Amino acid sequence: MEYRFTPAEEAFRQDVRSLVARHFPPSRPYEDSPAHRREWIDVLRARGWAAYKWAPEFGGPGWSAAQRYIWERETASNGVPAQLGGMGMMMLSPILQGYGSTEQCARHLPGILNNEVEWCQGYSEPGAGSDLAALRTLAERDGDAYIVNGEKVWTSWAHIAHWMFCLVRTQDTDRRQDGISFLLIDLSSPGITIRPIPTIDGMHHLNQVLFENVRVPIENRIGEEGLGWTYAKGLLTHERTGLANISLSIFLTRRLRGELAKQAELGANPEEGLSLRISELEMELSALEATELRALSELEAGEVPGAYTSILKLKGSQLVQRATTLFLEAAGFWAIPFTREAQAWNAPALPGPDWAAREVSRYFSGRAASIAGGTDEIQREIITKHVLRLR
Ligand SMILES: Cc1cc2nc3c(=O)[nH]c(=O)nc-3n(C[C@H](O)[C@H](O)[C@H](O)COP(=O)(O)OP(=O)(O)OC[C@H]3O[C@@H](n4cnc5c(N)ncnc54)[C@H](O)[C@@H]3O)c2cc1C
């Protein structure tokens, strides 16, 4: 059954809408710059909304699932982040609050809340991606510390992060999932090497992280030794919900329509079929939103939303990829990434819309959506198991 919003929730939606419009109206859209990030975090902190998913005892507003949904939709679909604080906020904070000690929460949550401490996620290893339980990074006890040796790969933002939340093997057990522990590792510790992995979108966000006899205090372990898998599974659910990216797709399609309208005013004649395909994408986004609302309805009724997380992740990634493809097609020739020399030669400015040059990078970046956070094939496997009741 689809969720119906109450009058109080609709009033909340209006409040959120006017807050976003007041600070970042269409004439001054949000840009991912330090100045805009600072401004937005100050606005959110003043309202007590900087960590909108947190309970009041941790400094959050204690919103219902419906309020969180409204907040996400109204911010992100207007191009403003629903929250700052990166992976620490999105993925680690629920684990700290659920399984961390009082001391660990007191030490790490303020840095996440104030967007001052960056975290990265150290799960994947060579040979341990989809089959994460195959991970081999070893943590051996030595007095009051673990000595960590091994390698993590595809670690987003490790080069700018201060800390890593990390899965390590603390014991060899028959059932591979049983010997895994969850450690918080200070990336300034001796013995850590971070190497960049350039990606096809021309960016540097991925890294290889090597650990050589890295000393990690035992007090940096979350929960009990050997139960890291249980904590990590909870975390993946948060990751996949966030990766559905429905708001981003809504934002992209709205922007695309706006850009095409501007081009038409300038006399350009975009390909006719493009508008039809944007409409098709908008319809599929509405259908996925309905699925999200069904999941919301189950959440509000206190149920676990079954395979919805995987359905949203799978279909959401496909729609982001469709949106970035349409942008690329709309940009056409002007999306060709010119070399610096060619740009200088064409000075002062290249013709064509100014957004076009970014679209190749965004298109390639979008391809990763069906891999990061669990591949499409793995999501399909999870959905199939639920549908056929194979568990
Ligand atoms: C942009 C990006 C950012 C990332 N950021 C991080 C990060 O910050 N931290 C982190 O820990 N990891 C990160 N990852 C890694 C990501 O989690 C893994 O890439 C992903 O889990 C897949 O693992 P793999 O790359 O080892 O591929 P593999 O697991 O080797 O899979 C290769 C292919 O085989 C298929 N396959 C594997 N097993 C099955 C199966 N059982 N059934 C059917 N098909 C199967 C897969 O679908 C895939 O097509 C990131 C990846 C990307 C692309």
mmCIF file with all atom_site columns, N, CA, C and O in Angstrom, residues 120-159:
data_model
loop_
_atom_site.group_PDB
_atom_site.id
_atom_site.type_symbol
_atom_site.label_atom_id
_atom_site.label_alt_id
_atom_site.label_comp_id
_atom_site.label_asym_id
_atom_site.label_entity_id
_atom_site.label_seq_id
_atom_site.pdbx_PDB_ins_code
_atom_site.Cartn_x
_atom_site.Cartn_y
_atom_site.Cartn_z
_atom_site.occupancy
_atom_site.B_iso_or_equiv
_atom_site.pdbx_formal_charge
_atom_site.auth_seq_id
_atom_site.auth_comp_id
_atom_site.auth_asym_id
_atom_site.auth_atom_id
_atom_site.pdbx_PDB_model_num
ATOM 1   N N  . CYS A 1 120 ? 36.468 7.146   5.516  1.00 0.00 ? 120 CYS A N  1
ATOM 2   C CA . CYS A 1 120 ? 36.319 6.321   4.316  1.00 0.00 ? 120 CYS A CA 1
ATOM 3   C C  . CYS A 1 120 ? 36.013 4.886   4.736  1.00 0.00 ? 120 CYS A C  1
ATOM 4   O O  . CYS A 1 120 ? 36.190 4.512   5.904  1.00 0.00 ? 120 CYS A O  1
ATOM 5   N N  . GLN A 1 121 ? 35.530 4.107   3.752  1.00 0.00 ? 121 GLN A N  1
ATOM 6   C CA . GLN A 1 121 ? 35.041 2.756   4.034  1.00 0.00 ? 121 GLN A CA 1
ATOM 7   C C  . GLN A 1 121 ? 36.038 1.720   3.519  1.00 0.00 ? 121 GLN A C  1
ATOM 8   O O  . GLN A 1 121 ? 36.227 1.600   2.308  1.00 0.00 ? 121 GLN A O  1
ATOM 9   N N  . GLY A 1 122 ? 36.662 0.967   4.410  1.00 0.00 ? 122 GLY A N  1
ATOM 10  C CA . GLY A 1 122 ? 37.627 -0.056  4.017  1.00 0.00 ? 122 GLY A CA 1
ATOM 11  C C  . GLY A 1 122 ? 37.028 -1.445  4.087  1.00 0.00 ? 122 GLY A C  1
ATOM 12  O O  . GLY A 1 122 ? 37.253 -2.177  5.059  1.00 0.00 ? 122 GLY A O  1
ATOM 13  N N  . TYR A 1 123 ? 36.249 -1.801  3.068  1.00 0.00 ? 123 TYR A N  1
ATOM 14  C CA . TYR A 1 123 ? 35.658 -3.139  2.990  1.00 0.00 ? 123 TYR A CA 1
ATOM 15  C C  . TYR A 1 123 ? 36.369 -3.950  1.895  1.00 0.00 ? 123 TYR A C  1
ATOM 16  O O  . TYR A 1 123 ? 36.978 -4.972  2.151  1.00 0.00 ? 123 TYR A O  1
ATOM 17  N N  . SER A 1 124 ? 36.253 -3.463  0.638  1.00 0.00 ? 124 SER A N  1
ATOM 18  C CA . SER A 1 124 ? 36.685 -4.268  -0.516 1.00 0.00 ? 124 SER A CA 1
ATOM 19  C C  . SER A 1 124 ? 38.186 -4.496  -0.522 1.00 0.00 ? 124 SER A C  1
ATOM 20  O O  . SER A 1 124 ? 38.965 -3.634  -0.112 1.00 0.00 ? 124 SER A O  1
ATOM 21  N N  . GLU A 1 125 ? 38.542 -5.683  -1.020 1.00 0.00 ? 125 GLU A N  1
ATOM 22  C CA . GLU A 1 125 ? 39.957 -6.042  -1.204 1.00 0.00 ? 125 GLU A CA 1
ATOM 23  C C  . GLU A 1 125 ? 40.076 -6.734  -2.552 1.00 0.00 ? 125 GLU A C  1
ATOM 24  O O  . GLU A 1 125 ? 39.072 -7.176  -3.112 1.00 0.00 ? 125 GLU A O  1
ATOM 25  N N  . PRO A 1 126 ? 41.305 -6.872  -3.073 1.00 0.00 ? 126 PRO A N  1
ATOM 26  C CA . PRO A 1 126 ? 41.452 -7.690  -4.286 1.00 0.00 ? 126 PRO A CA 1
ATOM 27  C C  . PRO A 1 126 ? 40.932 -9.100  -3.962 1.00 0.00 ? 126 PRO A C  1
ATOM 28  O O  . PRO A 1 126 ? 41.372 -9.705  -2.985 1.00 0.00 ? 126 PRO A O  1
ATOM 29  N N  . GLY A 1 127 ? 39.955 -9.575  -4.725 1.00 0.00 ? 127 GLY A N  1
ATOM 30  C CA . GLY A 1 127 ? 39.400 -10.919 -4.469 1.00 0.00 ? 127 GLY A CA 1
ATOM 31  C C  . GLY A 1 127 ? 38.300 -10.927 -3.424 1.00 0.00 ? 127 GLY A C  1
ATOM 32  O O  . GLY A 1 127 ? 37.776 -11.989 -3.073 1.00 0.00 ? 127 GLY A O  1
ATOM 33  N N  . ALA A 1 128 ? 37.955 -9.784  -2.867 1.00 0.00 ? 128 ALA A N  1
ATOM 34  C CA . ALA A 1 128 ? 36.865 -9.738  -1.882 1.00 0.00 ? 128 ALA A CA 1
ATOM 35  C C  . ALA A 1 128 ? 36.038 -8.475  -2.122 1.00 0.00 ? 128 ALA A C  1
ATOM 36  O O  . ALA A 1 128 ? 36.246 -7.455  -1.467 1.00 0.00 ? 128 ALA A O  1
ATOM 37  N N  . GLY A 1 129 ? 35.157 -8.548  -3.138 1.00 0.00 ? 129 GLY A N  1
ATOM 38  C CA . GLY A 1 129 ? 34.251 -7.438  -3.438 1.00 0.00 ? 129 GLY A CA 1
ATOM 39  C C  . GLY A 1 129 ? 32.831 -7.930  -3.199 1.00 0.00 ? 129 GLY A C  1
ATOM 40  O O  . GLY A 1 129 ? 32.294 -7.830  -2.092 1.00 0.00 ? 129 GLY A O  1
ATOM 41  N N  . SER A 1 130 ? 32.248 -8.563  -4.238 1.00 0.00 ? 130 SER A N  1
ATOM 42  C CA . SER A 1 130 ? 30.919 -9.169  -4.048 1.00 0.00 ? 130 SER A CA 1
ATOM 43  C C  . SER A 1 130 ? 30.992 -10.240 -2.963 1.00 0.00 ? 130 SER A C  1
ATOM 44  O O  . SER A 1 130 ? 30.102 -10.363 -2.125 1.00 0.00 ? 130 SER A O  1
ATOM 45  N N  . ASP A 1 131 ? 32.066 -11.006 -2.993 1.00 0.00 ? 131 ASP A N  1
ATOM 46  C CA . ASP A 1 131 ? 32.260 -12.053 -1.977 1.00 0.00 ? 131 ASP A CA 1
ATOM 47  C C  . ASP A 1 131 ? 33.090 -11.467 -0.837 1.00 0.00 ? 131 ASP A C  1
ATOM 48  O O  . ASP A 1 131 ? 34.235 -11.850 -0.593 1.00 0.00 ? 131 ASP A O  1
ATOM 49  N N  . LEU A 1 132 ? 32.463 -10.538 -0.117 1.00 0.00 ? 132 LEU A N  1
ATOM 50  C CA . LEU A 1 132 ? 33.190 -9.750  0.890  1.00 0.00 ? 132 LEU A CA 1
ATOM 51  C C  . LEU A 1 132 ? 33.770 -10.614 2.011  1.00 0.00 ? 132 LEU A C  1
ATOM 52  O O  . LEU A 1 132 ? 34.831 -10.304 2.570  1.00 0.00 ? 132 LEU A O  1
ATOM 53  N N  . ALA A 1 133 ? 33.089 -11.715 2.315  1.00 0.00 ? 133 ALA A N  1
ATOM 54  C CA . ALA A 1 133 ? 33.559 -12.559 3.430  1.00 0.00 ? 133 ALA A CA 1
ATOM 55  C C  . ALA A 1 133 ? 34.906 -13.208 3.126  1.00 0.00 ? 133 ALA A C  1
ATOM 56  O O  . ALA A 1 133 ? 35.535 -13.794 4.014  1.00 0.00 ? 133 ALA A O  1
ATOM 57  N N  . ALA A 1 134 ? 35.386 -13.079 1.869  1.00 0.00 ? 134 ALA A N  1
ATOM 58  C CA . ALA A 1 134 ? 36.706 -13.639 1.518  1.00 0.00 ? 134 ALA A CA 1
ATOM 59  C C  . ALA A 1 134 ? 37.842 -12.707 1.953  1.00 0.00 ? 134 ALA A C  1
ATOM 60  O O  . ALA A 1 134 ? 39.002 -12.991 1.690  1.00 0.00 ? 134 ALA A O  1
ATOM 61  N N  . LEU A 1 135 ? 37.527 -11.610 2.643  1.00 0.00 ? 135 LEU A N  1
ATOM 62  C CA . LEU A 1 135 ? 38.565 -10.621 2.957  1.00 0.00 ? 135 LEU A CA 1
ATOM 63  C C  . LEU A 1 135 ? 39.678 -11.226 3.818  1.00 0.00 ? 135 LEU A C  1
ATOM 64  O O  . LEU A 1 135 ? 39.443 -12.111 4.652  1.00 0.00 ? 135 LEU A O  1
ATOM 65  N N  . ARG A 1 136 ? 40.905 -10.725 3.568  1.00 0.00 ? 136 ARG A N  1
ATOM 66  C CA . ARG A 1 136 ? 42.074 -11.338 4.203  1.00 0.00 ? 136 ARG A CA 1
ATOM 67  C C  . ARG A 1 136 ? 42.927 -10.370 5.016  1.00 0.00 ? 136 ARG A C  1
ATOM 68  O O  . ARG A 1 136 ? 43.933 -10.788 5.583  1.00 0.00 ? 136 ARG A O  1
ATOM 69  N N  . THR A 1 137 ? 42.595 -9.091  5.032  1.00 0.00 ? 137 THR A N  1
ATOM 70  C CA . THR A 1 137 ? 43.397 -8.155  5.836  1.00 0.00 ? 137 THR A CA 1
ATOM 71  C C  . THR A 1 137 ? 43.368 -8.638  7.288  1.00 0.00 ? 137 THR A C  1
ATOM 72  O O  . THR A 1 137 ? 42.295 -8.807  7.877  1.00 0.00 ? 137 THR A O  1
ATOM 73  N N  . LEU A 1 138 ? 44.568 -8.854  7.821  1.00 0.00 ? 138 LEU A N  1
ATOM 74  C CA . LEU A 1 138 ? 44.685 -9.574  9.090  1.00 0.00 ? 138 LEU A CA 1
ATOM 75  C C  . LEU A 1 138 ? 44.898 -8.605  10.248 1.00 0.00 ? 138 LEU A C  1
ATOM 76  O O  . LEU A 1 138 ? 45.696 -7.664  10.137 1.00 0.00 ? 138 LEU A O  1
ATOM 77  N N  . ALA A 1 139 ? 44.195 -8.838  11.368 1.00 0.00 ? 139 ALA A N  1
ATOM 78  C CA . ALA A 1 139 ? 44.442 -8.041  12.583 1.00 0.00 ? 139 ALA A CA 1
ATOM 79  C C  . ALA A 1 139 ? 44.762 -9.024  13.705 1.00 0.00 ? 139 ALA A C  1
ATOM 80  O O  . ALA A 1 139 ? 43.901 -9.797  14.129 1.00 0.00 ? 139 ALA A O  1
ATOM 81  N N  . GLU A 1 140 ? 46.017 -8.990  14.153 1.00 0.00 ? 140 GLU A N  1
ATOM 82  C CA . GLU A 1 140 ? 46.448 -9.926  15.207 1.00 0.00 ? 140 GLU A CA 1
ATOM 83  C C  . GLU A 1 140 ? 46.643 -9.170  16.515 1.00 0.00 ? 140 GLU A C  1
ATOM 84  O O  . GLU A 1 140 ? 47.212 -8.079  16.520 1.00 0.00 ? 140 GLU A O  1
ATOM 85  N N  . ARG A 1 141 ? 46.210 -9.799  17.603 1.00 0.00 ? 141 ARG A N  1
ATOM 86  C CA . ARG A 1 141 ? 46.329 -9.157  18.918 1.00 0.00 ? 141 ARG A CA 1
ATOM 87  C C  . ARG A 1 141 ? 47.779 -9.071  19.347 1.00 0.00 ? 141 ARG A C  1
ATOM 88  O O  . ARG A 1 141 ? 48.548 -10.020 19.228 1.00 0.00 ? 141 ARG A O  1
ATOM 89  N N  . ASP A 1 142 ? 48.152 -7.880  19.901 1.00 0.00 ? 142 ASP A N  1
ATOM 90  C CA . ASP A 1 142 ? 49.482 -7.699  20.482 1.00 0.00 ? 142 ASP A CA 1
ATOM 91  C C  . ASP A 1 142 ? 49.295 -6.749  21.671 1.00 0.00 ? 142 ASP A C  1
ATOM 92  O O  . ASP A 1 142 ? 49.263 -5.530  21.504 1.00 0.00 ? 142 ASP A O  1
ATOM 93  N N  . GLY A 1 143 ? 49.127 -7.316  22.856 1.00 0.00 ? 143 GLY A N  1
ATOM 94  C CA . GLY A 1 143 ? 48.869 -6.505  24.053 1.00 0.00 ? 143 GLY A CA 1
ATOM 95  C C  . GLY A 1 143 ? 47.562 -5.748  23.925 1.00 0.00 ? 143 GLY A C  1
ATOM 96  O O  . GLY A 1 143 ? 46.512 -6.354  23.672 1.00 0.00 ? 143 GLY A O  1
ATOM 97  N N  . ASP A 1 144 ? 47.645 -4.416  24.037 1.00 0.00 ? 144 ASP A N  1
ATOM 98  C CA . ASP A 1 144 ? 46.412 -3.612  24.009 1.00 0.00 ? 144 ASP A CA 1
ATOM 99  C C  . ASP A 1 144 ? 46.096 -3.089  22.600 1.00 0.00 ? 144 ASP A C  1
ATOM 100 O O  . ASP A 1 144 ? 45.387 -2.101  22.438 1.00 0.00 ? 144 ASP A O  1
ATOM 101 N N  . ALA A 1 145 ? 46.670 -3.766  21.579 1.00 0.00 ? 145 ALA A N  1
ATOM 102 C CA . ALA A 1 145 ? 46.436 -3.293  20.201 1.00 0.00 ? 145 ALA A CA 1
ATOM 103 C C  . ALA A 1 145 ? 46.286 -4.471  19.238 1.00 0.00 ? 145 ALA A C  1
ATOM 104 O O  . ALA A 1 145 ? 46.601 -5.620  19.574 1.00 0.00 ? 145 ALA A O  1
ATOM 105 N N  . TYR A 1 146 ? 45.788 -4.159  18.034 1.00 0.00 ? 146 TYR A N  1
ATOM 106 C CA . TYR A 1 146 ? 45.831 -5.110  16.911 1.00 0.00 ? 146 TYR A CA 1
ATOM 107 C C  . TYR A 1 146 ? 46.942 -4.650  15.981 1.00 0.00 ? 146 TYR A C  1
ATOM 108 O O  . TYR A 1 146 ? 47.147 -3.439  15.802 1.00 0.00 ? 146 TYR A O  1
ATOM 109 N N  . ILE A 1 147 ? 47.638 -5.608  15.379 1.00 0.00 ? 147 ILE A N  1
ATOM 110 C CA . ILE A 1 147 ? 48.614 -5.270  14.340 1.00 0.00 ? 147 ILE A CA 1
ATOM 111 C C  . ILE A 1 147 ? 47.958 -5.646  13.005 1.00 0.00 ? 147 ILE A C  1
ATOM 112 O O  . ILE A 1 147 ? 47.641 -6.821  12.782 1.00 0.00 ? 147 ILE A O  1
ATOM 113 N N  . VAL A 1 148 ? 47.754 -4.638  12.155 1.00 0.00 ? 148 VAL A N  1
ATOM 114 C CA . VAL A 1 148 ? 46.997 -4.856  10.915 1.00 0.00 ? 148 VAL A CA 1
ATOM 115 C C  . VAL A 1 148 ? 47.943 -4.921  9.719  1.00 0.00 ? 148 VAL A C  1
ATOM 116 O O  . VAL A 1 148 ? 48.800 -4.049  9.542  1.00 0.00 ? 148 VAL A O  1
ATOM 117 N N  . ASN A 1 149 ? 47.759 -5.968  8.893  1.00 0.00 ? 149 ASN A N  1
ATOM 118 C CA . ASN A 1 149 ? 48.521 -6.124  7.650  1.00 0.00 ? 149 ASN A CA 1
ATOM 119 C C  . ASN A 1 149 ? 47.562 -6.522  6.537  1.00 0.00 ? 149 ASN A C  1
ATOM 120 O O  . ASN A 1 149 ? 46.716 -7.401  6.731  1.00 0.00 ? 149 ASN A O  1
ATOM 121 N N  . GLY A 1 150 ? 47.703 -5.894  5.366  1.00 0.00 ? 150 GLY A N  1
ATOM 122 C CA . GLY A 1 150 ? 46.841 -6.278  4.240  1.00 0.00 ? 150 GLY A CA 1
ATOM 123 C C  . GLY A 1 150 ? 46.616 -5.118  3.293  1.00 0.00 ? 150 GLY A C  1
ATOM 124 O O  . GLY A 1 150 ? 47.344 -4.134  3.306  1.00 0.00 ? 150 GLY A O  1
ATOM 125 N N  . GLU A 1 151 ? 45.565 -5.287  2.466  1.00 0.00 ? 151 GLU A N  1
ATOM 126 C CA . GLU A 1 151 ? 45.320 -4.309  1.401  1.00 0.00 ? 151 GLU A CA 1
ATOM 127 C C  . GLU A 1 151 ? 43.820 -4.093  1.184  1.00 0.00 ? 151 GLU A C  1
ATOM 128 O O  . GLU A 1 151 ? 43.064 -5.062  1.069  1.00 0.00 ? 151 GLU A O  1
ATOM 129 N N  . LYS A 1 152 ? 43.428 -2.843  1.127  1.00 0.00 ? 152 LYS A N  1
ATOM 130 C CA . LYS A 1 152 ? 42.058 -2.491  0.736  1.00 0.00 ? 152 LYS A CA 1
ATOM 131 C C  . LYS A 1 152 ? 42.115 -1.828  -0.636 1.00 0.00 ? 152 LYS A C  1
ATOM 132 O O  . LYS A 1 152 ? 43.125 -1.209  -0.999 1.00 0.00 ? 152 LYS A O  1
ATOM 133 N N  . VAL A 1 153 ? 41.015 -1.950  -1.399 1.00 0.00 ? 153 VAL A N  1
ATOM 134 C CA . VAL A 1 153 ? 41.036 -1.387  -2.755 1.00 0.00 ? 153 VAL A CA 1
ATOM 135 C C  . VAL A 1 153 ? 39.690 -0.731  -3.070 1.00 0.00 ? 153 VAL A C  1
ATOM 136 O O  . VAL A 1 153 ? 38.701 -1.020  -2.407 1.00 0.00 ? 153 VAL A O  1
ATOM 137 N N  . TRP A 1 154 ? 39.703 0.164   -4.037 1.00 0.00 ? 154 TRP A N  1
ATOM 138 C CA . TRP A 1 154 ? 38.520 0.957   -4.437 1.00 0.00 ? 154 TRP A CA 1
ATOM 139 C C  . TRP A 1 154 ? 38.028 1.812   -3.271 1.00 0.00 ? 154 TRP A C  1
ATOM 140 O O  . TRP A 1 154 ? 36.828 2.035   -3.143 1.00 0.00 ? 154 TRP A O  1
ATOM 141 N N  . THR A 1 155 ? 38.939 2.252   -2.413 1.00 0.00 ? 155 THR A N  1
ATOM 142 C CA . THR A 1 155 ? 38.506 3.002   -1.235 1.00 0.00 ? 155 THR A CA 1
ATOM 143 C C  . THR A 1 155 ? 38.257 4.467   -1.624 1.00 0.00 ? 155 THR A C  1
ATOM 144 O O  . THR A 1 155 ? 39.195 5.228   -1.856 1.00 0.00 ? 155 THR A O  1
ATOM 145 N N  . SER A 1 156 ? 36.969 4.836   -1.672 1.00 0.00 ? 156 SER A N  1
ATOM 146 C CA . SER A 1 156 ? 36.604 6.207   -2.061 1.00 0.00 ? 156 SER A CA 1
ATOM 147 C C  . SER A 1 156 ? 37.104 7.189   -1.015 1.00 0.00 ? 156 SER A C  1
ATOM 148 O O  . SER A 1 156 ? 36.917 6.979   0.185  1.00 0.00 ? 156 SER A O  1
ATOM 149 N N  . TRP A 1 157 ? 37.720 8.242   -1.483 1.00 0.00 ? 157 TRP A N  1
ATOM 150 C CA . TRP A 1 157 ? 38.118 9.409   -0.673 1.00 0.00 ? 157 TRP A CA 1
ATOM 151 C C  . TRP A 1 157 ? 39.146 9.110   0.410  1.00 0.00 ? 157 TRP A C  1
ATOM 152 O O  . TRP A 1 157 ? 39.342 9.935   1.313  1.00 0.00 ? 157 TRP A O  1
ATOM 153 N N  . ALA A 1 158 ? 39.855 7.969   0.341  1.00 0.00 ? 158 ALA A N  1
ATOM 154 C CA . ALA A 1 158 ? 40.867 7.673   1.374  1.00 0.00 ? 158 ALA A CA 1
ATOM 155 C C  . ALA A 1 158 ? 41.929 8.768   1.407  1.00 0.00 ? 158 ALA A C  1
ATOM 156 O O  . ALA A 1 158 ? 42.494 9.057   2.464  1.00 0.00 ? 158 ALA A O  1
ATOM 157 N N  . HIS A 1 159 ? 42.194 9.380   0.237  1.00 0.00 ? 159 HIS A N  1
ATOM 158 C CA . HIS A 1 159 ? 43.257 10.389  0.176  1.00 0.00 ? 159 HIS A CA 1
ATOM 159 C C  . HIS A 1 159 ? 42.895 11.686  0.891  1.00 0.00 ? 159 HIS A C  1
ATOM 160 O O  . HIS A 1 159 ? 43.768 12.506  1.142  1.00 0.00 ? 159 HIS A O  1
#
